């Protein structure tokens, strides 16, 4: 079965420092991978996706993610964190059998410390 | 405002009540979803309506009943719920792109349900 794992419940980063939020996936075949962000009292918002091509994907708000097939990872990164980046981040993968079924991880809470 | 509107935003109900959650999208999407969000758990996909076909997660109890009268509206009917059903229920929509296979979901703000 397809799945994603987010090993960290929470990540703390000082403002201005680079940040990484980890995600590993388990799928058969080539994965379609996503990152979403949830701010307080809001629904999830799409950040970026990987389908094929360049392993470094750029998304909204200065975020990027690196697809690593050998390590089955899709870590979210940003060179310089902002306090406003504090939120809950979800990694997701498309079900290989159904293109309308997106499977999410449990989320990682990111705290940016001023 | 994302274009996906959920009502009510907050709902408190007893275990014997019947209530419904409503979702409406104005994005011209052809697929709609219900997800359940509980703390420190993966988002749980409950139901999908895609191109007029319903995909149902077999592990969803029958006390949750979806209804999709058209491509813009989605309901989740609730009946004799349990306290463990308390959660944030998220509606989402997408344009089902079978050729690219990378549907991006647009979510509503959610309905916070508390079952007493």
Coordinates of N, CA and C in Angstrom, one line a residue:
Chain A
X1 N 0.8 -1.2 0.0 CA 0.0 0.0 0.0 C 0.9 1.2 0.0
X2 N 0.4 2.3 -0.7 CA 1.1 3.5 -0.7 C 1.0 4.3 0.6
X3 N 2.1 4.9 1.0 CA 2.1 5.7 2.2 C 3.2 6.7 2.3
X4 N 3.1 7.7 3.1 CA 4.1 8.6 3.4 C 4.3 8.6 5.0
X5 N 5.5 8.9 5.4 CA 5.9 9.0 6.8 C 6.5 10.3 7.1
X6 N 6.1 11.0 8.1 CA 6.7 12.2 8.6 C 7.2 11.9 10.0
X7 N 8.5 11.7 10.1 CA 9.1 11.2 11.3 C 9.1 12.1 12.5
X8 N 8.9 13.4 12.2 CA 9.0 14.4 13.3 C 7.6 15.0 13.6
X9 N 7.2 15.0 14.8 CA 5.9 15.6 15.2 C 6.1 17.2 15.1
X10 N 7.3 17.6 15.5 CA 7.5 19.1 15.6 C 9.0 19.4 15.3
X11 N 9.1 20.5 14.6 CA 10.5 21.0 14.3 C 10.6 22.5 14.7
X12 N 11.6 22.8 15.4 CA 11.8 24.2 15.9 C 13.1 24.7 15.2
X13 N 12.9 25.9 14.6 CA 14.0 26.6 13.9 C 14.0 28.0 14.2
X14 N 15.2 28.6 14.4 CA 15.3 30.0 14.6 C 15.1 30.8 13.3
X15 N 14.4 31.9 13.5 CA 14.2 32.8 12.3 C 15.5 33.1 11.6
X16 N 15.4 33.0 10.3 CA 16.6 33.3 9.5 C 17.4 32.1 9.1
X17 N 17.2 31.0 9.9 CA 18.0 29.8 9.6 C 17.3 29.0 8.6
X18 N 18.0 28.1 7.9 CA 17.4 27.2 7.0 C 16.5 26.1 7.7
X19 N 15.5 25.7 7.0 CA 14.6 24.7 7.7 C 14.4 23.5 6.7
X20 N 14.2 22.3 7.4 CA 13.9 21.1 6.6 C 12.8 20.4 7.4
X21 N 11.8 19.9 6.6 CA 10.8 19.1 7.2 C 10.8 17.8 6.4
X22 N 10.9 16.7 7.1 CA 11.3 15.4 6.5 C 10.0 14.6 6.1
X23 N 10.1 13.9 5.0 CA 9.1 13.0 4.5 C 9.7 11.9 3.7
X24 N 9.3 10.7 4.0 CA 9.7 9.5 3.2 C 8.4 8.9 2.7
X25 N 8.6 8.2 1.6 CA 7.4 7.6 0.9 C 7.6 6.1 0.6
X26 N 6.5 5.4 0.5 CA 6.5 4.0 0.1 C 5.5 3.8 -1.0
X27 N 5.9 3.6 -2.2 CA 5.0 3.4 -3.3 C 5.7 2.4 -4.3
X28 N 4.8 1.8 -5.1 CA 5.3 1.0 -6.2 C 5.3 1.8 -7.4
X29 N 6.4 1.9 -8.2 CA 6.4 2.7 -9.3 C 6.9 4.1 -9.0
X30 N 6.6 5.0 -10.0 CA 7.1 6.4 -9.8 C 6.0 7.2 -9.0
X31 N 6.5 7.8 -8.0 CA 5.5 8.5 -7.1 C 5.1 9.9 -7.6
X32 N 3.9 10.3 -7.3 CA 3.5 11.7 -7.4 C 3.4 12.2 -6.0
X33 N 4.2 13.2 -5.6 CA 4.3 13.7 -4.2 C 3.9 15.1 -4.1
X34 N 3.4 15.5 -2.9 CA 2.9 16.8 -2.6 C 3.3 17.2 -1.2
X35 N 3.3 18.6 -1.1 CA 3.4 19.2 0.2 C 2.3 20.2 0.3
X36 N 1.6 20.2 1.5 CA 0.6 21.1 1.8 C 0.9 21.7 3.2
X37 N 0.3 22.9 3.4 CA 0.5 23.6 4.7 C -0.8 24.0 5.2
X38 N -1.0 23.9 6.6 CA -2.2 24.3 7.2 C -1.9 25.4 8.3
X39 N -2.5 26.6 8.1 CA -2.4 27.6 9.2 C -3.5 27.5 10.1
X40 N -3.4 28.0 11.3 CA -4.5 27.9 12.3 C -5.8 28.2 11.8
X41 N -6.8 27.4 12.1 CA -8.2 27.6 11.8 C -8.4 27.7 10.3
X42 N -7.6 27.1 9.5 CA -7.7 27.1 8.1 C -7.6 25.7 7.5
X43 N -8.1 25.5 6.3 CA -7.8 24.2 5.6 C -6.4 24.1 5.1
X44 N -6.1 23.0 4.5 CA -4.8 22.8 3.9 C -4.6 23.6 2.6
X45 N -3.4 24.1 2.4 CA -3.1 24.8 1.2 C -2.0 24.1 0.4
X46 N -2.1 24.0 -0.9 CA -1.1 23.4 -1.7 C 0.2 24.2 -1.7
X47 N 1.3 23.6 -1.6 CA 2.6 24.3 -1.7 C 3.4 23.9 -2.9
X48 N 3.5 22.6 -3.2 CA 4.3 22.2 -4.4 C 4.0 20.7 -4.6
X49 N 4.4 20.2 -5.8 CA 4.3 18.8 -6.2 C 5.4 18.4 -7.0
X50 N 5.7 17.1 -7.0 CA 6.6 16.4 -7.9 C 5.9 15.4 -8.7
X51 N 6.1 15.4 -10.0 CA 5.5 14.4 -10.9 C 6.7 13.7 -11.6
X52 N 7.5 14.5 -12.2 CA 8.7 13.9 -12.9 C 9.6 15.0 -13.3
X53 N 10.8 14.7 -13.7 CA 11.7 15.8 -14.2 C 12.7 16.1 -13.1
X54 N 13.0 17.4 -13.0 CA 14.0 17.9 -12.0 C 13.7 17.5 -10.6
X55 N 14.7 17.0 -9.9 CA 14.5 16.5 -8.5 C 14.2 17.7 -7.6
X56 N 14.6 18.9 -7.9 CA 14.4 20.0 -7.0 C 13.1 20.8 -7.5
X57 N 12.1 20.8 -6.7 CA 10.8 21.4 -7.1 C 10.7 22.7 -6.3
X58 N 10.3 23.7 -6.9 CA 10.1 25.0 -6.2 C 8.6 25.3 -6.1
X59 N 8.2 25.8 -5.0 CA 6.8 26.1 -4.7 C 6.5 27.4 -4.2
X60 N 5.4 27.5 -3.5 CA 4.9 28.8 -3.0 C 5.7 29.3 -1.7
X61 N 5.7 30.6 -1.5 CA 6.3 31.2 -0.3 C 7.8 30.9 -0.1
X62 N 8.5 30.6 -1.2 CA 9.9 30.3 -1.1 C 10.3 28.9 -0.7
X63 N 9.3 28.0 -0.6 CA 9.6 26.7 -0.3 C 10.1 25.9 -1.5
X64 N 10.8 24.8 -1.2 CA 11.3 23.9 -2.3 C 11.3 22.5 -1.6
X65 N 11.3 21.5 -2.5 CA 11.5 20.1 -2.0 C 12.4 19.4 -2.9
X66 N 13.1 18.4 -2.3 CA 14.0 17.6 -3.1 C 13.6 16.2 -3.1
X67 N 13.4 15.7 -4.3 CA 13.0 14.3 -4.5 C 14.3 13.5 -4.6
X68 N 14.4 12.4 -3.8 CA 15.5 11.5 -3.7 C 15.0 10.1 -3.9
X69 N 15.2 9.6 -5.0 CA 14.6 8.2 -5.3 C 15.4 7.1 -4.5
X70 N 16.7 7.3 -4.4 CA 17.4 6.2 -3.7 C 17.1 6.2 -2.2
X71 N 16.8 7.3 -1.6 CA 16.4 7.4 -0.2 C 14.9 7.4 0.0
X72 N 14.1 7.3 -1.1 CA 12.7 7.4 -1.0 C 12.2 8.6 -0.1
X73 N 12.8 9.7 -0.4 CA 12.5 10.9 0.5 C 12.0 12.1 -0.4
X74 N 11.3 13.0 0.3 CA 10.8 14.2 -0.4 C 10.8 15.3 0.6
X75 N 11.9 15.7 1.1 CA 12.0 16.7 2.2 C 11.7 18.1 1.7
X76 N 11.0 18.8 2.6 CA 10.6 20.2 2.3 C 11.7 21.1 2.9
X77 N 12.1 22.1 2.1 CA 13.2 23.0 2.6 C 12.9 24.5 2.3
X78 N 13.6 25.3 3.1 CA 13.5 26.8 2.8 C 14.8 27.3 3.3
X79 N 15.5 28.2 2.5 CA 16.8 28.7 2.9 C 16.8 29.6 4.2
X80 N 15.8 30.3 4.4 CA 15.7 31.3 5.5 C 14.3 31.3 6.0
X81 N 14.1 30.8 7.3 CA 12.8 30.7 7.8 C 12.3 32.1 8.3
X82 N 10.9 32.2 8.2 CA 10.2 33.4 8.7 C 9.3 32.9 9.8
X83 N 9.0 33.8 10.7 CA 8.1 33.5 11.8 C 6.7 33.1 11.2
X84 N 6.3 33.7 10.1 CA 5.1 33.4 9.5 C 5.0 32.0 8.9
X85 N 6.1 31.4 8.8 CA 6.1 30.0 8.3 C 5.7 29.0 9.3
X86 N 5.5 29.4 10.5 CA 5.0 28.5 11.6 C 3.6 28.0 11.2
X87 N 3.5 26.7 11.1 CA 2.2 26.1 10.7 C 2.4 24.6 10.7
X88 N 1.4 23.9 10.3 CA 1.4 22.4 10.2 C 1.6 22.0 8.8
X89 N 2.6 21.2 8.5 CA 3.0 20.8 7.2 C 2.7 19.3 6.9
X90 N 2.0 19.0 5.8 CA 1.6 17.7 5.4 C 2.3 17.3 4.1
X91 N 2.9 16.1 4.1 CA 3.4 15.4 2.9 C 2.3 14.5 2.4
X92 N 2.2 14.3 1.1 CA 1.2 13.4 0.6 C 1.7 12.8 -0.7
X93 N 1.0 11.6 -1.0 CA 1.4 10.9 -2.2 C 0.1 10.4 -2.9
X94 N 0.1 10.4 -4.2 CA -1.1 10.0 -4.9 C -1.1 8.4 -4.9
X95 N -2.3 7.9 -4.7 CA -2.5 6.4 -4.8 C -2.2 6.0 -6.3
X96 N -1.4 5.0 -6.4 CA -1.0 4.6 -7.8 C -2.1 4.0 -8.5
X97 N -3.1 3.5 -7.9 CA -4.3 2.9 -8.6 C -5.4 3.8 -8.8
X98 N -5.5 4.9 -8.1 CA -6.5 5.9 -8.3 C -6.0 7.3 -8.3
X99 N -6.1 8.0 -9.4 CA -5.6 9.3 -9.5 C -6.4 10.4 -8.7
X100 N -7.5 10.0 -8.1 CA -8.3 10.9 -7.3 C -8.2 10.6 -5.8
X101 N -7.2 9.8 -5.5 CA -7.0 9.5 -4.1 C -5.6 9.9 -3.6
X102 N -5.6 10.9 -2.7 CA -4.4 11.4 -2.2 C -4.2 11.0 -0.7
X103 N -3.1 10.4 -0.4 CA -2.8 9.9 0.9 C -1.9 10.8 1.7
X104 N -2.3 11.2 2.8 CA -1.5 12.2 3.6 C -0.8 11.6 4.8
X105 N 0.3 12.2 5.2 CA 1.0 11.9 6.4 C 0.3 12.5 7.6
X106 N 0.9 12.4 8.8 CA 0.2 12.9 10.0 C 0.5 14.3 10.3
X107 N 1.5 14.9 9.5 CA 1.8 16.3 9.7 C 3.0 16.5 10.6
X108 N 3.7 17.6 10.4 CA 4.8 18.1 11.2 C 4.5 19.5 11.5
X109 N 4.5 19.8 12.8 CA 4.3 21.2 13.3 C 5.7 21.9 13.3
X110 N 5.7 23.0 12.5 CA 6.9 23.8 12.4 C 6.8 25.1 13.2
X111 N 7.7 25.3 14.2 CA 7.8 26.5 15.0 C 9.0 27.3 14.6
X112 N 8.8 28.5 14.2 CA 9.9 29.4 13.9 C 10.0 30.4 15.0
X113 N 11.2 30.3 15.6 CA 11.4 31.1 16.9 C 12.0 32.5 16.5
X114 N 11.4 33.6 17.0 CA 11.9 34.9 16.7 C 13.3 35.2 17.3
Chain B
X1 N -10.2 33.2 1.4 CA -11.3 32.4 0.7 C -10.7 31.6 -0.4
X2 N -10.9 30.3 -0.3 CA -10.2 29.4 -1.3 C -11.1 29.0 -2.4
X3 N -12.4 29.3 -2.3 CA -13.4 28.9 -3.3 C -14.1 27.6 -2.8
X4 N -13.7 27.0 -1.7 CA -14.4 25.9 -1.1 C -15.0 26.4 0.2
X5 N -16.3 26.3 0.4 CA -16.9 26.9 1.6 C -17.6 25.7 2.4
X6 N -17.3 25.7 3.7 CA -17.9 24.6 4.5 C -18.7 25.3 5.6
X7 N -19.9 24.7 5.8 CA -20.8 25.2 6.9 C -21.4 23.9 7.6
X8 N -21.6 24.0 8.9 CA -21.1 25.1 9.8 C -19.7 25.0 10.1
X9 N -19.0 26.0 10.6 CA -17.6 26.0 11.0 C -17.5 25.2 12.3
X10 N -18.5 25.3 13.2 CA -18.4 24.6 14.5 C -19.8 23.9 14.7
X11 N -19.7 22.7 15.2 CA -21.0 21.9 15.5 C -20.8 21.1 16.7
X12 N -21.7 21.2 17.7 CA -21.7 20.4 18.9 C -23.0 19.6 18.8
X13 N -22.9 18.3 18.9 CA -24.1 17.5 18.9 C -24.0 16.3 19.9
X14 N -25.2 15.9 20.3 CA -25.3 14.7 21.1 C -25.3 13.5 20.3
X15 N -25.1 12.3 21.0 CA -24.9 11.1 20.2 C -26.2 10.6 19.6
X16 N -27.3 11.2 19.9 CA -28.6 10.7 19.3 C -29.1 11.7 18.2
X17 N -28.3 12.8 18.0 CA -28.7 13.8 17.1 C -28.5 13.4 15.6
X18 N -29.2 14.0 14.7 CA -28.9 13.9 13.3 C -28.5 15.3 12.8
X19 N -27.4 15.5 12.2 CA -26.9 16.7 11.6 C -26.3 16.5 10.3
X20 N -26.0 17.6 9.6 CA -25.3 17.5 8.3 C -24.3 18.5 8.2
X21 N -23.2 18.2 7.5 CA -22.2 19.2 7.1 C -22.3 19.4 5.7
X22 N -22.1 20.7 5.3 CA -22.3 21.1 3.9 C -21.0 21.6 3.3
X23 N -20.7 21.3 2.1 CA -19.5 21.9 1.4 C -20.0 22.3 0.0
X24 N -19.5 23.5 -0.4 CA -19.8 24.0 -1.7 C -18.5 24.6 -2.4
X25 N -18.4 24.3 -3.7 CA -17.2 24.8 -4.4 C -17.6 25.5 -5.6
X26 N -16.9 26.6 -5.9 CA -17.2 27.5 -7.0 C -16.0 27.5 -8.0
X27 N -15.3 26.4 -8.1 CA -14.1 26.4 -8.9 C -14.2 25.6 -10.2
X28 N -15.4 25.1 -10.4 CA -15.6 24.3 -11.6 C -14.9 22.9 -11.6
X29 N -14.6 22.5 -10.3 CA -14.0 21.2 -10.2 C -15.0 20.0 -10.4
X30 N -14.4 18.9 -10.7 CA -15.3 17.7 -10.9 C -15.1 16.6 -9.9
X31 N -14.3 16.8 -8.9 CA -14.1 15.8 -7.8 C -14.2 16.5 -6.5
X32 N -14.9 15.9 -5.5 CA -15.0 16.4 -4.2 C -14.7 15.3 -3.1
X33 N -14.2 15.7 -2.0 CA -13.7 14.8 -1.0 C -14.1 15.2 0.4
X34 N -14.2 14.2 1.3 CA -14.3 14.4 2.7 C -13.1 13.8 3.4
X35 N -12.4 14.6 4.2 CA -11.3 14.1 5.0 C -11.6 14.3 6.5
X36 N -11.1 13.4 7.3 CA -11.2 13.6 8.8 C -9.8 13.9 9.3
X37 N -9.7 15.0 10.1 CA -8.4 15.3 10.7 C -8.5 15.2 12.2
X38 N -7.7 14.3 12.8 CA -7.6 14.2 14.2 C -6.2 14.5 14.6
X39 N -6.0 14.9 15.8 CA -4.6 15.4 16.2 C -3.6 14.2 16.1
X40 N -2.4 14.5 15.6 CA -1.3 13.6 15.5 C -1.6 12.3 14.7
X41 N -2.6 12.3 13.9 CA -2.9 11.2 13.0 C -2.9 11.6 11.6
X42 N -2.6 10.8 10.6 CA -2.7 11.1 9.2 C -4.1 11.6 8.9
X43 N -4.2 12.5 7.9 CA -5.5 12.8 7.4 C -6.2 11.5 6.9
X44 N -7.4 11.3 7.2 CA -8.1 10.1 6.8 C -9.1 10.4 5.7
X45 N -8.8 9.8 4.6 CA -9.8 10.0 3.4 C -11.0 9.2 3.7
X46 N -12.2 9.9 3.7 CA -13.4 9.2 4.0 C -14.2 8.9 2.8
X47 N -14.4 9.9 1.9 CA -15.2 9.6 0.7 C -14.7 10.5 -0.4
X48 N -14.8 10.0 -1.6 CA -14.5 10.8 -2.8 C -15.7 10.6 -3.8
X49 N -16.0 11.7 -4.4 CA -16.9 11.7 -5.6 C -16.1 12.3 -6.7
X50 N -15.9 11.5 -7.7 CA -15.1 11.9 -8.8 C -15.7 11.5 -10.1
X51 N -15.9 12.4 -11.0 CA -16.6 12.2 -12.3 C -17.9 11.3 -12.1
X52 N -18.6 11.7 -11.1 CA -19.9 11.1 -10.8 C -19.8 9.7 -10.2
X53 N -18.6 9.3 -9.9 CA -18.4 8.0 -9.3 C -18.0 8.1 -7.8
X54 N -18.7 7.4 -6.9 CA -18.3 7.5 -5.5 C -17.3 6.4 -5.2
X55 N -16.2 6.9 -4.5 CA -15.2 5.9 -4.0 C -15.4 6.0 -2.5
X56 N -15.6 4.9 -1.9 CA -15.9 4.9 -0.5 C -14.8 4.1 0.3
X57 N -14.3 4.6 1.3 CA -13.4 3.9 2.2 C -14.2 3.0 3.0
X58 N -13.9 1.7 2.9 CA -14.6 0.7 3.6 C -14.6 0.8 5.1
X59 N -13.6 1.5 5.6 CA -13.5 1.5 7.1 C -14.3 2.6 7.7
X60 N -15.1 3.4 6.9 CA -15.9 4.5 7.4 C -17.2 3.9 7.9
X61 N -17.5 4.1 9.2 CA -18.8 3.6 9.8 C -20.0 4.1 9.0
X62 N -21.0 3.4 9.1 CA -22.3 3.7 8.4 C -23.0 4.9 9.0
X63 N -22.6 5.4 10.2 CA -23.2 6.5 10.8 C -22.7 7.8 10.1
X64 N -21.8 7.7 9.1 CA -21.4 8.8 8.2 C -22.0 8.5 6.8
X65 N -22.7 9.4 6.3 CA -23.3 9.1 5.0 C -23.2 10.3 4.1
X66 N -22.4 10.2 3.0 CA -22.2 11.3 2.1 C -23.3 11.4 1.1
X67 N -23.4 12.6 0.5 CA -24.4 12.9 -0.5 C -23.8 13.9 -1.4
X68 N -23.8 13.7 -2.7 CA -23.3 14.6 -3.7 C -24.3 14.9 -4.8
X69 N -25.2 15.8 -4.6 CA -26.3 16.0 -5.5 C -25.9 16.6 -6.9
X70 N -24.7 17.3 -6.9 CA -24.2 17.8 -8.2 C -22.7 18.1 -8.0
X71 N -22.0 18.5 -9.0 CA -20.6 18.6 -8.9 C -20.1 19.8 -8.0
X72 N -21.0 20.6 -7.6 CA -20.6 21.8 -6.7 C -20.9 21.6 -5.3
X73 N -21.7 20.6 -4.9 CA -22.2 20.5 -3.5 C -21.9 19.1 -3.0
X74 N -21.5 19.0 -1.7 CA -21.2 17.8 -1.1 C -21.7 17.9 0.4
X75 N -22.4 16.8 0.8 CA -22.9 16.8 2.2 C -22.3 15.6 2.9
X76 N -22.2 15.7 4.2 CA -21.9 14.6 5.1 C -23.0 14.5 6.2
X77 N -23.8 13.5 6.1 CA -24.9 13.4 7.0 C -24.4 12.5 8.2
X78 N -24.7 13.0 9.4 CA -24.2 12.4 10.6 C -25.4 11.9 11.5
X79 N -25.2 10.7 12.0 CA -26.3 10.1 12.7 C -25.8 9.1 13.8
X80 N -26.2 9.3 15.0 CA -25.8 8.5 16.1 C -24.3 8.4 16.2
X81 N -23.6 9.6 16.3 CA -22.2 9.6 16.3 C -21.7 9.2 17.7
X82 N -20.4 8.9 17.8 CA -19.7 8.6 19.1 C -18.7 9.7 19.4
X83 N -18.4 9.8 20.7 CA -17.4 10.9 21.1 C -16.1 10.8 20.3
X84 N -15.7 9.6 19.9 CA -14.4 9.5 19.2 C -14.5 10.0 17.8
X85 N -15.7 10.4 17.3 CA -15.9 11.0 16.0 C -15.6 12.5 16.1
X86 N -15.4 13.0 17.2 CA -15.1 14.5 17.3 C -13.7 14.7 16.6
X87 N -13.8 15.7 15.7 CA -12.6 15.9 14.8 C -12.9 17.1 14.0
X88 N -11.9 17.5 13.2 CA -12.1 18.5 12.1 C -12.4 17.8 10.8
X89 N -13.5 18.1 10.2 CA -13.9 17.5 8.9 C -13.6 18.5 7.8
X90 N -12.8 18.0 6.9 CA -12.3 18.9 5.8 C -12.9 18.4 4.5
X91 N -13.4 19.4 3.8 CA -13.9 19.1 2.4 C -12.8 19.7 1.5
X92 N -12.7 19.0 0.3 CA -11.7 19.4 -0.7 C -12.3 19.2 -2.1
X93 N -11.8 19.9 -3.0 CA -12.2 19.6 -4.4 C -11.0 19.7 -5.3
X94 N -11.1 19.1 -6.5 CA -10.0 19.1 -7.5 C -10.6 18.9 -8.9
X95 N -9.8 19.3 -9.8 CA -10.1 19.0 -11.2 C -9.4 17.7 -11.6
X96 N -10.2 16.7 -11.7 CA -9.6 15.3 -11.9 C -9.0 15.3 -13.3
X97 N -7.7 15.2 -13.3 CA -6.9 15.2 -14.5 C -6.3 13.8 -14.8
X98 N -7.1 13.0 -15.4 CA -6.6 11.6 -15.5 C -5.4 11.5 -16.4
X99 N -5.1 12.5 -17.2 CA -4.0 12.4 -18.1 C -2.7 12.7 -17.3
X100 N -2.7 13.7 -16.5 CA -1.5 14.1 -15.7 C -1.4 13.3 -14.4
X101 N -2.5 13.0 -13.8 CA -2.5 12.2 -12.6 C -2.0 12.9 -11.4
X102 N -2.0 14.2 -11.4 CA -1.4 14.9 -10.2 C -2.5 15.9 -9.8
X103 N -3.6 15.4 -9.3 CA -4.6 16.3 -8.8 C -4.2 17.2 -7.6
X104 N -4.4 18.5 -7.7 CA -4.1 19.4 -6.6 C -5.4 19.6 -5.9
X105 N -5.5 19.4 -4.6 CA -6.7 19.6 -3.8 C -6.8 21.0 -3.3
X106 N -8.0 21.6 -3.4 CA -8.3 22.9 -2.7 C -9.2 22.6 -1.6
X107 N -8.8 23.0 -0.4 CA -9.6 22.6 0.8 C -10.4 23.8 1.3
X108 N -11.5 23.4 2.0 CA -12.2 24.4 2.8 C -11.6 24.5 4.1
X109 N -12.1 25.4 5.0 CA -11.6 25.7 6.3 C -11.9 24.7 7.3
X110 N -12.9 23.8 7.0 CA -13.2 22.7 7.9 C -14.4 23.0 8.8
X111 N -15.0 21.9 9.2 CA -16.1 22.0 10.2 C -15.6 21.2 11.5
X112 N -15.5 22.0 12.6 CA -15.0 21.4 13.8 C -16.2 20.7 14.5
X113 N -16.2 19.4 14.6 CA -17.3 18.7 15.2 C -17.0 18.2 16.6
X114 N -17.9 18.4 17.6 CA -17.7 17.9 18.9 C -18.9 17.1 19.2
X115 N -18.7 15.8 19.6 CA -19.8 14.9 19.9 C -19.8 14.7 21.4
X116 N -20.9 15.0 22.1 CA -21.0 14.9 23.5 C -21.6 13.6 24.0

